[in-house]
């Protein structure tokens, strides 16, 4: 069997972490008799440098033909990189928004999982994180405030800026269905997060999610206001299984949930459309401050590749094998610098990006 994977290394630490993820994929492929054919796709700052635009039509065409796409990260330091002197539609992040739109990736799934071995890195007190937590945030990705009409005009001598938050019921229904389907494979609990006490878009959100829930009687549904959810995530994260929410709320809550795990370098993510193909990427950015220094933690990207096996290629056992190899490396005491405790290092051994990839690949 073989799969065609589009690979977008991107900028900053992107090429380093993607290299380690494909190393682990290849080792997994050997074990399970599967070949992964990679084709590199230019996106982000590196595409601007070469072509003057962050994502070419050719790159989009290539990505659309693949069984799945693995992305490192794009972007540079906003204060020093010349990419940020360009108009917004030509900056690296415009490439990311464009590929999401072109591939019709309407949902982003971000797990927040507390590894037992990294409990010390969790900023929550032990009595709060308790037995740990294992939740996913399903964030709507192509609608809402980030894609609505916007303008800045002058009214009676004052600058006035407007952004518009629009959702139609189909956009809500399709992410709700995906979220209930994911919940069926987990602990069968969906918490839909909105601001229905204020926003019309949230009231429609709630009504449509209630309709979808009727088709999933085995999954329990509750609704929560976004401000309460922000509190509950740091008060009792263990209560959540699947959090379903719109674009901007999801953007903010998923960063908060990430922080509860203690390291952004550990968090994978996947974005889906209606087909089996998906875009898999770590939750973090291109970390220009550590790029090229062999300091990046490749685990988030490796776990994203593992999600690719599970959700796009139906290789659940191989995916579990990668997750277990990661756990084993942590159990054996290896840490990249971002997950190394400041005090009480004990027997822990600090390794670079490349060695972390080798150690995980060895345990497949
Ligand atoms: P960032 O996530 O790149 O970095 C935040 C901090 O976390 C930095 O100190 C960095 O060194 C550290 N960090 C991040 N990933 C790490 C890893 N794997 N291992 C060890 N440490 C890690 O966020 P930022 O600094 O706000 O953004 C940098 C650039 O990345 C910007 O251009 C931003 O637009 C872009 N960005 C891209 C994506 C994406 O490609 N999907 C997502 C977020 C940000």
CSV table of N, CA and C in Angstrom, one decimal, residues 121-206:
chain,number,residue,atom,x,y,z
A,121,UNK,N,5.3,20.0,34.2
A,121,UNK,CA,5.3,21.2,33.3
A,121,UNK,C,3.9,21.8,33.3
A,122,UNK,N,2.9,21.1,33.8
A,122,UNK,CA,1.5,21.7,33.7
A,122,UNK,C,1.5,22.8,34.8
A,123,UNK,N,1.1,24.0,34.3
A,123,UNK,CA,1.0,25.1,35.3
A,123,UNK,C,-0.1,25.0,36.3
A,124,UNK,N,-1.0,24.1,36.1
A,124,UNK,CA,-2.1,24.0,37.1
A,124,UNK,C,-1.7,23.2,38.3
A,125,UNK,N,-2.3,23.5,39.4
A,125,UNK,CA,-1.9,22.8,40.7
A,125,UNK,C,-2.3,21.3,40.6
A,126,UNK,N,-1.7,20.5,41.3
A,126,UNK,CA,-1.9,19.0,41.2
A,126,UNK,C,-3.4,18.7,41.5
A,127,UNK,N,-4.0,19.4,42.5
A,127,UNK,CA,-5.3,19.1,42.8
A,127,UNK,C,-6.3,19.6,41.7
A,128,UNK,N,-5.8,20.4,40.8
A,128,UNK,CA,-6.7,20.9,39.7
A,128,UNK,C,-6.6,19.9,38.5
A,129,UNK,N,-5.3,19.6,38.2
A,129,UNK,CA,-5.2,18.7,37.0
A,129,UNK,C,-5.5,17.2,37.3
A,130,UNK,N,-5.5,16.9,38.6
A,130,UNK,CA,-6.0,15.6,39.1
A,130,UNK,C,-5.4,14.4,38.4
A,131,UNK,N,-6.2,13.6,37.8
A,131,UNK,CA,-5.8,12.4,37.0
A,131,UNK,C,-5.3,12.8,35.6
A,132,UNK,N,-5.2,14.1,35.4
A,132,UNK,CA,-4.8,14.5,34.0
A,132,UNK,C,-6.0,14.8,33.2
A,133,UNK,N,-5.8,15.2,32.0
A,133,UNK,CA,-7.0,15.5,31.1
A,133,UNK,C,-6.7,15.1,29.7
A,134,UNK,N,-7.7,14.9,28.9
A,134,UNK,CA,-7.6,14.4,27.6
A,134,UNK,C,-8.8,15.0,26.8
A,135,UNK,N,-8.6,16.2,26.2
A,135,UNK,CA,-9.8,16.8,25.5
A,135,UNK,C,-9.4,17.2,24.1
A,136,UNK,N,-10.4,17.4,23.3
A,136,UNK,CA,-10.1,18.0,22.0
A,136,UNK,C,-11.0,19.2,21.7
A,137,UNK,N,-10.4,20.2,21.1
A,137,UNK,CA,-11.2,21.3,20.7
A,137,UNK,C,-11.4,21.3,19.2
A,138,UNK,N,-12.7,21.3,18.9
A,138,UNK,CA,-13.1,21.3,17.5
A,138,UNK,C,-13.5,22.8,17.1
A,139,UNK,N,-12.6,23.4,16.4
A,139,UNK,CA,-12.8,24.9,16.1
A,139,UNK,C,-13.2,25.1,14.6
A,140,UNK,N,-14.3,25.8,14.4
A,140,UNK,CA,-14.7,26.1,13.1
A,140,UNK,C,-13.6,27.0,12.4
A,141,UNK,N,-13.3,26.7,11.2
A,141,UNK,CA,-12.1,27.3,10.6
A,141,UNK,C,-12.3,28.3,9.4
A,142,UNK,N,-13.4,28.2,8.8
A,142,UNK,CA,-13.5,29.0,7.6
A,142,UNK,C,-14.6,30.1,7.6
A,143,UNK,N,-15.2,30.3,8.8
A,143,UNK,CA,-16.3,31.3,8.9
A,143,UNK,C,-16.1,32.2,10.0
A,144,UNK,N,-17.1,32.9,10.4
A,144,UNK,CA,-17.1,33.8,11.6
A,144,UNK,C,-16.3,35.1,11.3
A,145,UNK,N,-15.8,35.6,12.4
A,145,UNK,CA,-15.2,36.9,12.4
A,145,UNK,C,-14.0,37.1,11.5
A,146,UNK,N,-13.2,36.0,11.4
A,146,UNK,CA,-12.0,36.1,10.6
A,146,UNK,C,-12.2,36.1,9.1
A,147,UNK,N,-13.4,35.7,8.7
A,147,UNK,CA,-13.7,35.7,7.3
A,147,UNK,C,-14.8,36.7,6.9
A,148,UNK,N,-15.4,37.4,7.8
A,148,UNK,CA,-16.5,38.3,7.5
A,148,UNK,C,-16.0,39.6,6.9
A,149,UNK,N,-16.9,40.4,6.4
A,149,UNK,CA,-16.5,41.7,5.8
A,149,UNK,C,-15.9,42.6,6.9
A,150,UNK,N,-14.9,43.3,6.5
A,150,UNK,CA,-14.2,44.2,7.5
A,150,UNK,C,-13.9,45.5,6.8
A,151,UNK,N,-13.9,46.6,7.5
A,151,UNK,CA,-13.5,47.9,6.9
A,151,UNK,C,-13.1,48.9,8.1
A,152,UNK,N,-12.3,49.8,7.7
A,152,UNK,CA,-11.9,50.9,8.6
A,152,UNK,C,-12.2,52.2,7.8
A,153,UNK,N,-13.1,53.0,8.4
A,153,UNK,CA,-13.5,54.3,7.7
A,153,UNK,C,-13.4,55.4,8.7
A,154,UNK,N,-13.5,56.6,8.2
A,154,UNK,CA,-13.4,57.7,9.1
A,154,UNK,C,-14.9,58.3,9.1
A,155,UNK,N,-15.4,58.4,10.3
A,155,UNK,CA,-16.7,58.9,10.5
A,155,UNK,C,-16.6,60.2,11.5
A,156,UNK,N,-17.0,61.3,10.9
A,156,UNK,CA,-17.0,62.5,11.7
A,156,UNK,C,-15.6,62.7,12.4
A,157,UNK,N,-14.5,62.5,11.6
A,157,UNK,CA,-13.2,62.8,12.1
A,157,UNK,C,-12.6,61.7,13.0
A,158,UNK,N,-13.4,60.6,13.2
A,158,UNK,CA,-12.8,59.5,14.0
A,158,UNK,C,-12.7,58.2,13.2
A,159,UNK,N,-11.6,57.5,13.4
A,159,UNK,CA,-11.5,56.2,12.7
A,159,UNK,C,-12.4,55.2,13.3
A,160,UNK,N,-13.1,54.5,12.5
A,160,UNK,CA,-14.0,53.5,13.0
A,160,UNK,C,-13.8,52.2,12.2
A,161,UNK,N,-13.5,51.1,13.0
A,161,UNK,CA,-13.2,49.8,12.4
A,161,UNK,C,-14.4,48.8,12.6
A,162,UNK,N,-14.8,48.0,11.6
A,162,UNK,CA,-15.9,47.1,11.7
A,162,UNK,C,-15.4,45.7,11.2
A,163,UNK,N,-15.7,44.7,12.0
A,163,UNK,CA,-15.6,43.3,11.6
A,163,UNK,C,-16.9,42.6,11.7
A,164,UNK,N,-17.2,41.7,10.8
A,164,UNK,CA,-18.5,41.1,10.8
A,164,UNK,C,-18.5,39.6,11.1
A,165,UNK,N,-19.4,39.1,12.0
A,165,UNK,CA,-19.4,37.7,12.4
A,165,UNK,C,-20.6,37.1,11.8
A,166,UNK,N,-20.5,36.3,10.8
A,166,UNK,CA,-21.6,35.7,10.1
A,166,UNK,C,-21.4,34.1,10.1
A,167,UNK,N,-22.5,33.4,10.4
A,167,UNK,CA,-22.5,32.0,10.2
A,167,UNK,C,-23.8,31.6,9.6
A,168,UNK,N,-23.8,30.7,8.6
A,168,UNK,CA,-25.1,30.1,8.1
A,168,UNK,C,-25.3,28.7,8.7
A,169,UNK,N,-26.5,28.2,8.7
A,169,UNK,CA,-26.7,27.0,9.4
A,169,UNK,C,-26.0,25.8,8.9
A,170,UNK,N,-25.7,25.8,7.6
A,170,UNK,CA,-24.9,24.7,7.0
A,170,UNK,C,-23.5,24.6,7.6
A,171,UNK,N,-22.9,25.8,7.7
A,171,UNK,CA,-21.5,25.9,8.2
A,171,UNK,C,-21.5,25.3,9.7
A,172,UNK,N,-22.6,25.6,10.4
A,172,UNK,CA,-22.6,25.1,11.8
A,172,UNK,C,-22.9,23.6,11.8
A,173,UNK,N,-23.8,23.2,11.0
A,173,UNK,CA,-24.2,21.8,11.0
A,173,UNK,C,-23.0,20.8,10.7
A,174,UNK,N,-22.2,21.2,9.6
A,174,UNK,CA,-21.2,20.3,9.2
A,174,UNK,C,-20.1,20.1,10.3
A,175,UNK,N,-19.8,21.2,11.0
A,175,UNK,CA,-18.8,21.0,12.1
A,175,UNK,C,-19.4,20.3,13.3
A,176,UNK,N,-20.7,20.5,13.5
A,176,UNK,CA,-21.3,19.8,14.6
A,176,UNK,C,-21.3,18.3,14.4
A,177,UNK,N,-21.7,17.9,13.1
A,177,UNK,CA,-21.7,16.5,12.8
A,177,UNK,C,-20.3,15.9,13.0
A,178,UNK,N,-19.3,16.6,12.5
A,178,UNK,CA,-17.9,16.0,12.7
A,178,UNK,C,-17.6,15.9,14.2
A,179,UNK,N,-18.0,16.8,15.0
A,179,UNK,CA,-17.7,16.8,16.4
A,179,UNK,C,-18.4,15.7,17.1
A,180,UNK,N,-19.6,15.4,16.7
A,180,UNK,CA,-20.3,14.3,17.4
A,180,UNK,C,-19.7,13.0,16.9
A,181,UNK,N,-19.3,12.9,15.6
A,181,UNK,CA,-18.7,11.7,15.2
A,181,UNK,C,-17.4,11.4,15.9
A,182,UNK,N,-16.6,12.4,16.1
A,182,UNK,CA,-15.3,12.3,16.9
A,182,UNK,C,-15.7,11.9,18.3
A,183,UNK,N,-16.7,12.5,18.9
A,183,UNK,CA,-17.1,12.2,20.3
A,183,UNK,C,-17.5,10.7,20.4
A,184,UNK,N,-18.1,10.2,19.4
A,184,UNK,CA,-18.5,8.7,19.4
A,184,UNK,C,-17.3,7.8,19.6
A,185,UNK,N,-16.1,8.3,19.0
A,185,UNK,CA,-14.9,7.5,19.1
A,185,UNK,C,-14.2,7.7,20.4
A,186,UNK,N,-14.7,8.7,21.2
A,186,UNK,CA,-14.0,9.0,22.5
A,186,UNK,C,-14.9,8.8,23.7
A,187,UNK,N,-15.1,9.8,24.6
A,187,UNK,CA,-15.9,9.5,25.8
A,187,UNK,C,-17.4,10.0,25.6
A,188,UNK,N,-17.7,10.3,24.4
A,188,UNK,CA,-19.1,10.5,24.0
A,188,UNK,C,-19.8,11.7,24.7
A,189,UNK,N,-19.0,12.8,24.8
A,189,UNK,CA,-19.5,14.0,25.5
A,189,UNK,C,-19.1,15.2,24.7
A,190,UNK,N,-20.1,16.0,24.3
A,190,UNK,CA,-19.8,17.3,23.5
A,190,UNK,C,-20.2,18.5,24.4
A,191,UNK,N,-19.3,19.4,24.5
A,191,UNK,CA,-19.6,20.7,25.1
A,191,UNK,C,-19.6,21.8,24.0
A,192,UNK,N,-20.7,22.3,23.7
A,192,UNK,CA,-20.7,23.3,22.6
A,192,UNK,C,-20.6,24.7,23.3
A,193,UNK,N,-19.6,25.5,22.8
A,193,UNK,CA,-19.3,26.8,23.5
A,193,UNK,C,-19.7,27.9,22.6
A,194,UNK,N,-20.4,28.9,23.2
A,194,UNK,CA,-20.9,30.0,22.4
A,194,UNK,C,-21.1,31.2,23.3
A,195,UNK,N,-21.7,32.3,22.8
A,195,UNK,CA,-22.0,33.5,23.6
A,195,UNK,C,-23.5,33.8,23.4
A,196,UNK,N,-24.3,32.8,23.6
A,196,UNK,CA,-25.7,32.9,23.2
A,196,UNK,C,-26.5,33.9,24.0
A,197,UNK,N,-25.9,34.4,25.1
A,197,UNK,CA,-26.6,35.4,25.9
A,197,UNK,C,-26.5,36.8,25.2
A,198,UNK,N,-25.6,36.9,24.2
A,198,UNK,CA,-25.4,38.2,23.6
A,198,UNK,C,-25.5,38.1,22.1
A,199,UNK,N,-25.0,37.1,21.4
A,199,UNK,CA,-24.8,37.1,20.0
A,199,UNK,C,-25.9,36.3,19.2
A,200,UNK,N,-26.4,36.9,18.2
A,200,UNK,CA,-27.4,36.2,17.3
A,200,UNK,C,-26.7,34.9,16.7
A,201,UNK,N,-25.4,35.1,16.2
A,201,UNK,CA,-24.7,34.0,15.6
A,201,UNK,C,-24.6,32.8,16.6
A,202,UNK,N,-24.5,33.1,17.8
A,202,UNK,CA,-24.4,32.1,18.9
A,202,UNK,C,-25.7,31.4,19.1
A,203,UNK,N,-26.8,32.2,19.0
A,203,UNK,CA,-28.1,31.6,19.2
A,203,UNK,C,-28.4,30.6,18.1
A,204,UNK,N,-28.0,31.0,16.9
A,204,UNK,CA,-28.2,30.1,15.7
A,204,UNK,C,-27.4,28.8,15.9
A,205,UNK,N,-26.1,29.1,16.4
A,205,UNK,CA,-25.2,28.0,16.6
A,205,UNK,C,-25.8,27.0,17.6
A,206,UNK,N,-26.4,27.5,18.7
A,206,UNK,CA,-26.9,26.6,19.7
A,206,UNK,C,-28.1,25.8,19.1
